[in-house]
Structures are given as structure tokens and as C-alpha cells.
Amino acid sequence: PIQATSANMMKEAGVVLSNYFRDNNLDARIKLQVHDQYIIQIPRSQPELGEKIKQLMEDVGTSYLKNVKMESELNIQPFWAH
């Protein structure tokens, strides 16, 4: 059940992020998902978008597990291969 919950949270986070990018006309894209990680391309001119992405992902996690504070890690790199 826990593994399925994690997979569902990641799927939901992907939908939430994609909708947020589209609805706000942002030049940001989910490039890759590996297990419980997303690699997201954002414009260099908008590094603050990283914090919003982090918050959206944590909000999705908290909506699944009401009594557990979900935490996401944010790592901004100039190239995705780092």
C-alpha cells in the first residue's frame, strides 16, 4: 500500500505541475521522472519557480497523508546531468 501511495502521489504531482505550468503560461517542462524524482527544466531567468514547484509537490503529498508533513528536496543545476 505504501509503494502504491508513493506512485499515486508522484502521478498527481506531475499532473498538478503540468497544469500549473500551462495555466500560468510558464516555459517549464517535466523532462524526466525516475522513481520518486522529477527532472524539470525551468528558465534560468526564473529560479524562484523552483520553490513554487517544491511547495506544489509537498502540498500533493500532504493531501494524501493528512497527518504527515511531506518534504521535497530542491536542487537547481545548470544542466540536468549533474
Coordinates of N, CA, C and O in Angstrom, one line a residue:
P1 N 0.8 -1.2 0.0 CA 0.0 0.0 0.0 C 0.9 1.3 0.0 O 0.5 2.2 -0.6
I2 N 2.0 1.3 0.7 CA 2.8 2.5 0.8 C 3.4 2.8 -0.6 O 3.4 3.9 -1.0
Q3 N 3.9 1.7 -1.3 CA 4.5 2.0 -2.6 C 3.5 2.5 -3.6 O 3.8 3.4 -4.3
A4 N 2.3 2.0 -3.5 CA 1.2 2.5 -4.4 C 0.9 3.9 -4.1 O 0.6 4.7 -5.0
T5 N 0.9 4.3 -2.8 CA 0.6 5.6 -2.4 C 1.7 6.6 -2.9 O 1.4 7.6 -3.5
S6 N 2.9 6.2 -2.9 CA 4.0 7.0 -3.4 C 3.9 7.2 -4.9 O 4.0 8.3 -5.4
A7 N 3.5 6.1 -5.6 CA 3.4 6.2 -7.0 C 2.2 7.1 -7.4 O 2.3 7.9 -8.3
N8 N 1.1 7.0 -6.6 CA 0.0 7.9 -6.9 C 0.3 9.4 -6.6 O -0.1 10.3 -7.3
M9 N 1.1 9.6 -5.5 CA 1.5 11.0 -5.2 C 2.3 11.6 -6.4 O 2.2 12.7 -6.7
M10 N 3.3 10.8 -6.9 CA 4.1 11.3 -8.0 C 3.3 11.5 -9.2 O 3.5 12.5 -9.9
K11 N 2.3 10.7 -9.5 CA 1.5 10.9 -10.7 C 0.7 12.1 -10.5 O 0.6 13.0 -11.4
E12 N 0.1 12.3 -9.3 CA -0.7 13.5 -9.1 C 0.1 14.8 -9.1 O -0.3 15.8 -9.7
A13 N 1.3 14.7 -8.6 CA 2.3 15.8 -8.6 C 2.6 16.2 -10.0 O 2.6 17.4 -10.4
G14 N 2.8 15.2 -10.9 CA 3.1 15.5 -12.3 C 1.9 16.2 -13.0 O 2.1 17.2 -13.7
V15 N 0.7 15.8 -12.7 CA -0.5 16.5 -13.2 C -0.6 17.9 -12.7 O -0.8 18.9 -13.4
V16 N -0.4 18.1 -11.4 CA -0.5 19.4 -10.8 C 0.5 20.3 -11.4 O 0.2 21.5 -11.7
L17 N 1.8 19.9 -11.5 CA 2.8 20.7 -12.0 C 2.6 21.1 -13.5 O 2.7 22.2 -13.9
S18 N 2.2 20.1 -14.3 CA 1.9 20.4 -15.7 C 0.8 21.4 -15.8 O 0.9 22.3 -16.7
N19 N -0.3 21.2 -15.1 CA -1.4 22.2 -15.1 C -0.9 23.6 -14.7 O -1.3 24.6 -15.3
Y20 N -0.1 23.6 -13.6 CA 0.4 24.9 -13.2 C 1.2 25.6 -14.2 O 1.1 26.8 -14.5
F21 N 2.1 24.9 -14.9 CA 2.9 25.4 -15.9 C 2.1 26.0 -17.1 O 2.3 27.1 -17.6
R22 N 1.1 25.2 -17.5 CA 0.2 25.5 -18.6 C -0.7 26.8 -18.2 O -0.7 27.7 -18.9
D23 N -1.3 26.7 -17.0 CA -2.2 27.7 -16.6 C -1.6 29.1 -16.4 O -2.2 30.1 -16.5
N24 N -0.3 29.0 -16.1 CA 0.5 30.3 -15.8 C 1.4 30.6 -17.0 O 2.2 31.5 -16.9
N25 N 1.2 29.9 -18.1 CA 1.9 30.2 -19.4 C 3.5 30.2 -19.1 O 4.2 31.1 -19.5
L26 N 3.9 29.2 -18.4 CA 5.4 29.2 -18.0 C 6.1 28.3 -19.0 O 5.6 27.3 -19.4
D27 N 7.3 28.7 -19.2 CA 8.2 27.9 -20.1 C 9.0 26.9 -19.2 O 10.2 26.9 -19.1
A28 N 8.2 26.0 -18.6 CA 8.8 25.0 -17.7 C 8.2 23.6 -18.1 O 7.1 23.5 -18.5
R29 N 9.1 22.6 -18.1 CA 8.6 21.2 -18.5 C 9.2 20.2 -17.6 O 10.4 20.2 -17.2
I30 N 8.4 19.1 -17.4 CA 8.9 17.9 -16.7 C 9.6 17.2 -17.8 O 9.0 16.8 -18.8
K31 N 10.9 17.0 -17.6 CA 11.7 16.3 -18.7 C 11.8 14.8 -18.4 O 11.9 14.0 -19.3
L32 N 11.9 14.4 -17.1 CA 12.1 13.0 -16.8 C 11.6 12.7 -15.4 O 11.7 13.6 -14.5
Q33 N 11.1 11.5 -15.2 CA 10.7 11.0 -13.9 C 11.5 9.7 -13.7 O 11.5 8.8 -14.5
V34 N 12.2 9.6 -12.6 CA 12.9 8.4 -12.2 C 12.5 8.1 -10.8 O 12.8 8.8 -9.8
H35 N 11.7 7.1 -10.6 CA 11.1 6.7 -9.3 C 10.4 7.8 -8.7 O 9.4 8.2 -9.1
D36 N 11.0 8.4 -7.6 CA 10.3 9.5 -6.9 C 11.0 10.8 -7.1 O 11.0 11.7 -6.3
Q37 N 11.6 11.0 -8.3 CA 12.2 12.2 -8.6 C 11.8 12.7 -10.0 O 11.5 11.9 -10.9
Y38 N 11.7 14.0 -10.1 CA 11.4 14.7 -11.4 C 12.6 15.5 -11.7 O 13.2 16.2 -10.9
I39 N 12.9 15.5 -13.0 CA 13.9 16.5 -13.6 C 13.0 17.5 -14.4 O 12.3 17.1 -15.3
I40 N 13.0 18.7 -13.9 CA 12.2 19.7 -14.5 C 13.0 20.9 -15.1 O 13.9 21.4 -14.4
Q41 N 12.8 21.2 -16.3 CA 13.5 22.3 -16.9 C 12.7 23.6 -16.7 O 11.5 23.7 -17.0
I42 N 13.4 24.6 -16.1 CA 12.8 25.9 -15.9 C 13.7 27.0 -16.5 O 14.9 26.7 -16.7
P43 N 13.2 28.1 -16.9 CA 14.0 29.2 -17.4 C 15.1 29.7 -16.4 O 14.8 29.8 -15.2
R44 N 16.3 29.9 -16.9 CA 17.3 30.5 -16.0 C 16.9 31.8 -15.4 O 17.3 32.1 -14.3
S45 N 16.0 32.5 -16.0 CA 15.5 33.8 -15.5 C 14.5 33.7 -14.4 O 14.1 34.7 -13.9
Q46 N 14.1 32.5 -14.1 CA 13.0 32.3 -13.1 C 13.4 31.2 -12.1 O 12.7 30.3 -11.8
P47 N 14.6 31.4 -11.4 CA 15.0 30.4 -10.4 C 14.0 30.3 -9.2 O 13.9 29.2 -8.6
E48 N 13.2 31.3 -9.0 CA 12.3 31.3 -7.9 C 11.1 30.3 -8.2 O 10.4 29.8 -7.2
L49 N 11.0 29.9 -9.4 CA 10.0 28.9 -9.8 C 10.3 27.5 -9.1 O 9.4 26.8 -8.8
G50 N 11.5 27.3 -8.8 CA 11.9 26.0 -8.1 C 11.2 25.9 -6.7 O 10.7 24.8 -6.4
E51 N 11.1 27.0 -6.0 CA 10.5 27.0 -4.7 C 9.0 26.7 -4.8 O 8.4 26.0 -4.0
K52 N 8.4 27.3 -5.8 CA 6.9 27.0 -6.1 C 6.7 25.6 -6.4 O 5.7 25.0 -6.0
I53 N 7.6 25.0 -7.3 CA 7.4 23.6 -7.6 C 7.6 22.7 -6.4 O 6.8 21.8 -6.2
K54 N 8.5 23.0 -5.5 CA 8.7 22.3 -4.3 C 7.5 22.4 -3.4 O 7.0 21.4 -2.9
Q55 N 6.9 23.5 -3.3 CA 5.7 23.7 -2.5 C 4.5 22.9 -3.1 O 3.7 22.3 -2.3
L56 N 4.3 23.0 -4.4 CA 3.2 22.2 -5.0 C 3.4 20.7 -4.8 O 2.4 20.1 -4.5
M57 N 4.6 20.2 -4.9 CA 4.8 18.8 -4.6 C 4.5 18.4 -3.2 O 3.9 17.4 -2.9
E58 N 4.9 19.3 -2.3 CA 4.7 19.0 -0.8 C 3.2 19.0 -0.5 O 2.7 18.2 0.2
D59 N 2.5 20.0 -1.2 CA 1.0 20.1 -1.0 C 0.3 18.8 -1.5 O -0.6 18.3 -0.8
V60 N 0.8 18.2 -2.6 CA 0.2 17.0 -3.1 C 0.4 15.9 -2.1 O -0.5 15.1 -1.7
G61 N 1.6 15.8 -1.6 CA 1.9 14.7 -0.6 C 1.1 14.8 0.7 O 0.5 13.8 1.2
T62 N 0.9 16.0 1.1 CA 0.1 16.3 2.3 C -1.4 16.0 2.1 O -2.1 15.5 3.0
S63 N -1.8 16.2 0.9 CA -3.2 15.9 0.6 C -3.5 14.3 0.7 O -4.6 13.9 0.9
Y64 N -2.5 13.5 0.4 CA -2.6 12.1 0.5 C -2.5 11.6 2.0 O -3.2 10.7 2.4
L65 N -1.5 12.1 2.7 CA -1.2 11.7 4.1 C -1.4 12.9 5.0 O -0.5 13.6 5.2
K66 N -2.6 13.1 5.5 CA -3.0 14.3 6.2 C -2.2 14.6 7.4 O -1.9 15.7 7.7
N67 N -1.8 13.6 8.1 CA -1.0 13.8 9.4 C 0.5 13.7 9.2 O 1.2 13.6 10.2
V68 N 0.9 13.7 8.0 CA 2.4 13.6 7.8 C 2.8 14.8 7.0 O 2.3 15.1 5.9
K69 N 3.8 15.5 7.5 CA 4.3 16.6 6.7 C 5.3 16.1 5.7 O 6.3 15.4 5.9
M70 N 4.9 16.3 4.4 CA 5.7 15.9 3.3 C 6.8 16.9 3.0 O 6.6 18.1 3.1
E71 N 8.0 16.4 2.7 CA 9.1 17.3 2.3 C 9.7 16.9 1.0 O 9.8 15.7 0.7
S72 N 10.0 17.9 0.2 CA 10.7 17.7 -1.1 C 12.0 18.3 -1.1 O 12.2 19.3 -0.3
E73 N 12.9 17.8 -1.8 CA 14.2 18.4 -2.0 C 14.3 19.1 -3.3 O 13.7 18.7 -4.3
L74 N 15.0 20.3 -3.2 CA 15.1 21.1 -4.4 C 16.6 21.2 -4.7 O 17.4 21.5 -3.8
N75 N 17.0 20.9 -5.9 CA 18.4 21.1 -6.4 C 18.4 21.7 -7.7 O 17.9 21.1 -8.7
I76 N 18.9 22.9 -7.9 CA 18.9 23.6 -9.1 C 20.3 23.5 -9.7 O 21.3 23.8 -9.1
Q77 N 20.4 22.9 -10.9 CA 21.7 22.8 -11.6 C 21.6 23.4 -13.0 O 20.5 23.4 -13.6
P78 N 22.7 23.9 -13.6 CA 22.6 24.5 -14.9 C 22.4 23.4 -16.0 O 21.9 23.7 -17.0
F79 N 22.7 22.2 -15.7 CA 22.5 21.1 -16.7 C 21.9 19.9 -16.0 O 22.3 19.6 -14.8
W80 N 20.9 19.2 -16.6 CA 20.2 18.1 -15.9 C 21.1 16.9 -15.5 O 20.8 16.2 -14.7
A81 N 22.2 16.8 -16.2 CA 23.1 15.6 -16.0 C 23.9 15.7 -14.7 O 24.7 14.8 -14.4
H82 N 23.9 16.8 -14.0 CA 24.7 17.0 -12.8 C 24.2 16.2 -11.6 O 23.2 16.1 -11.3

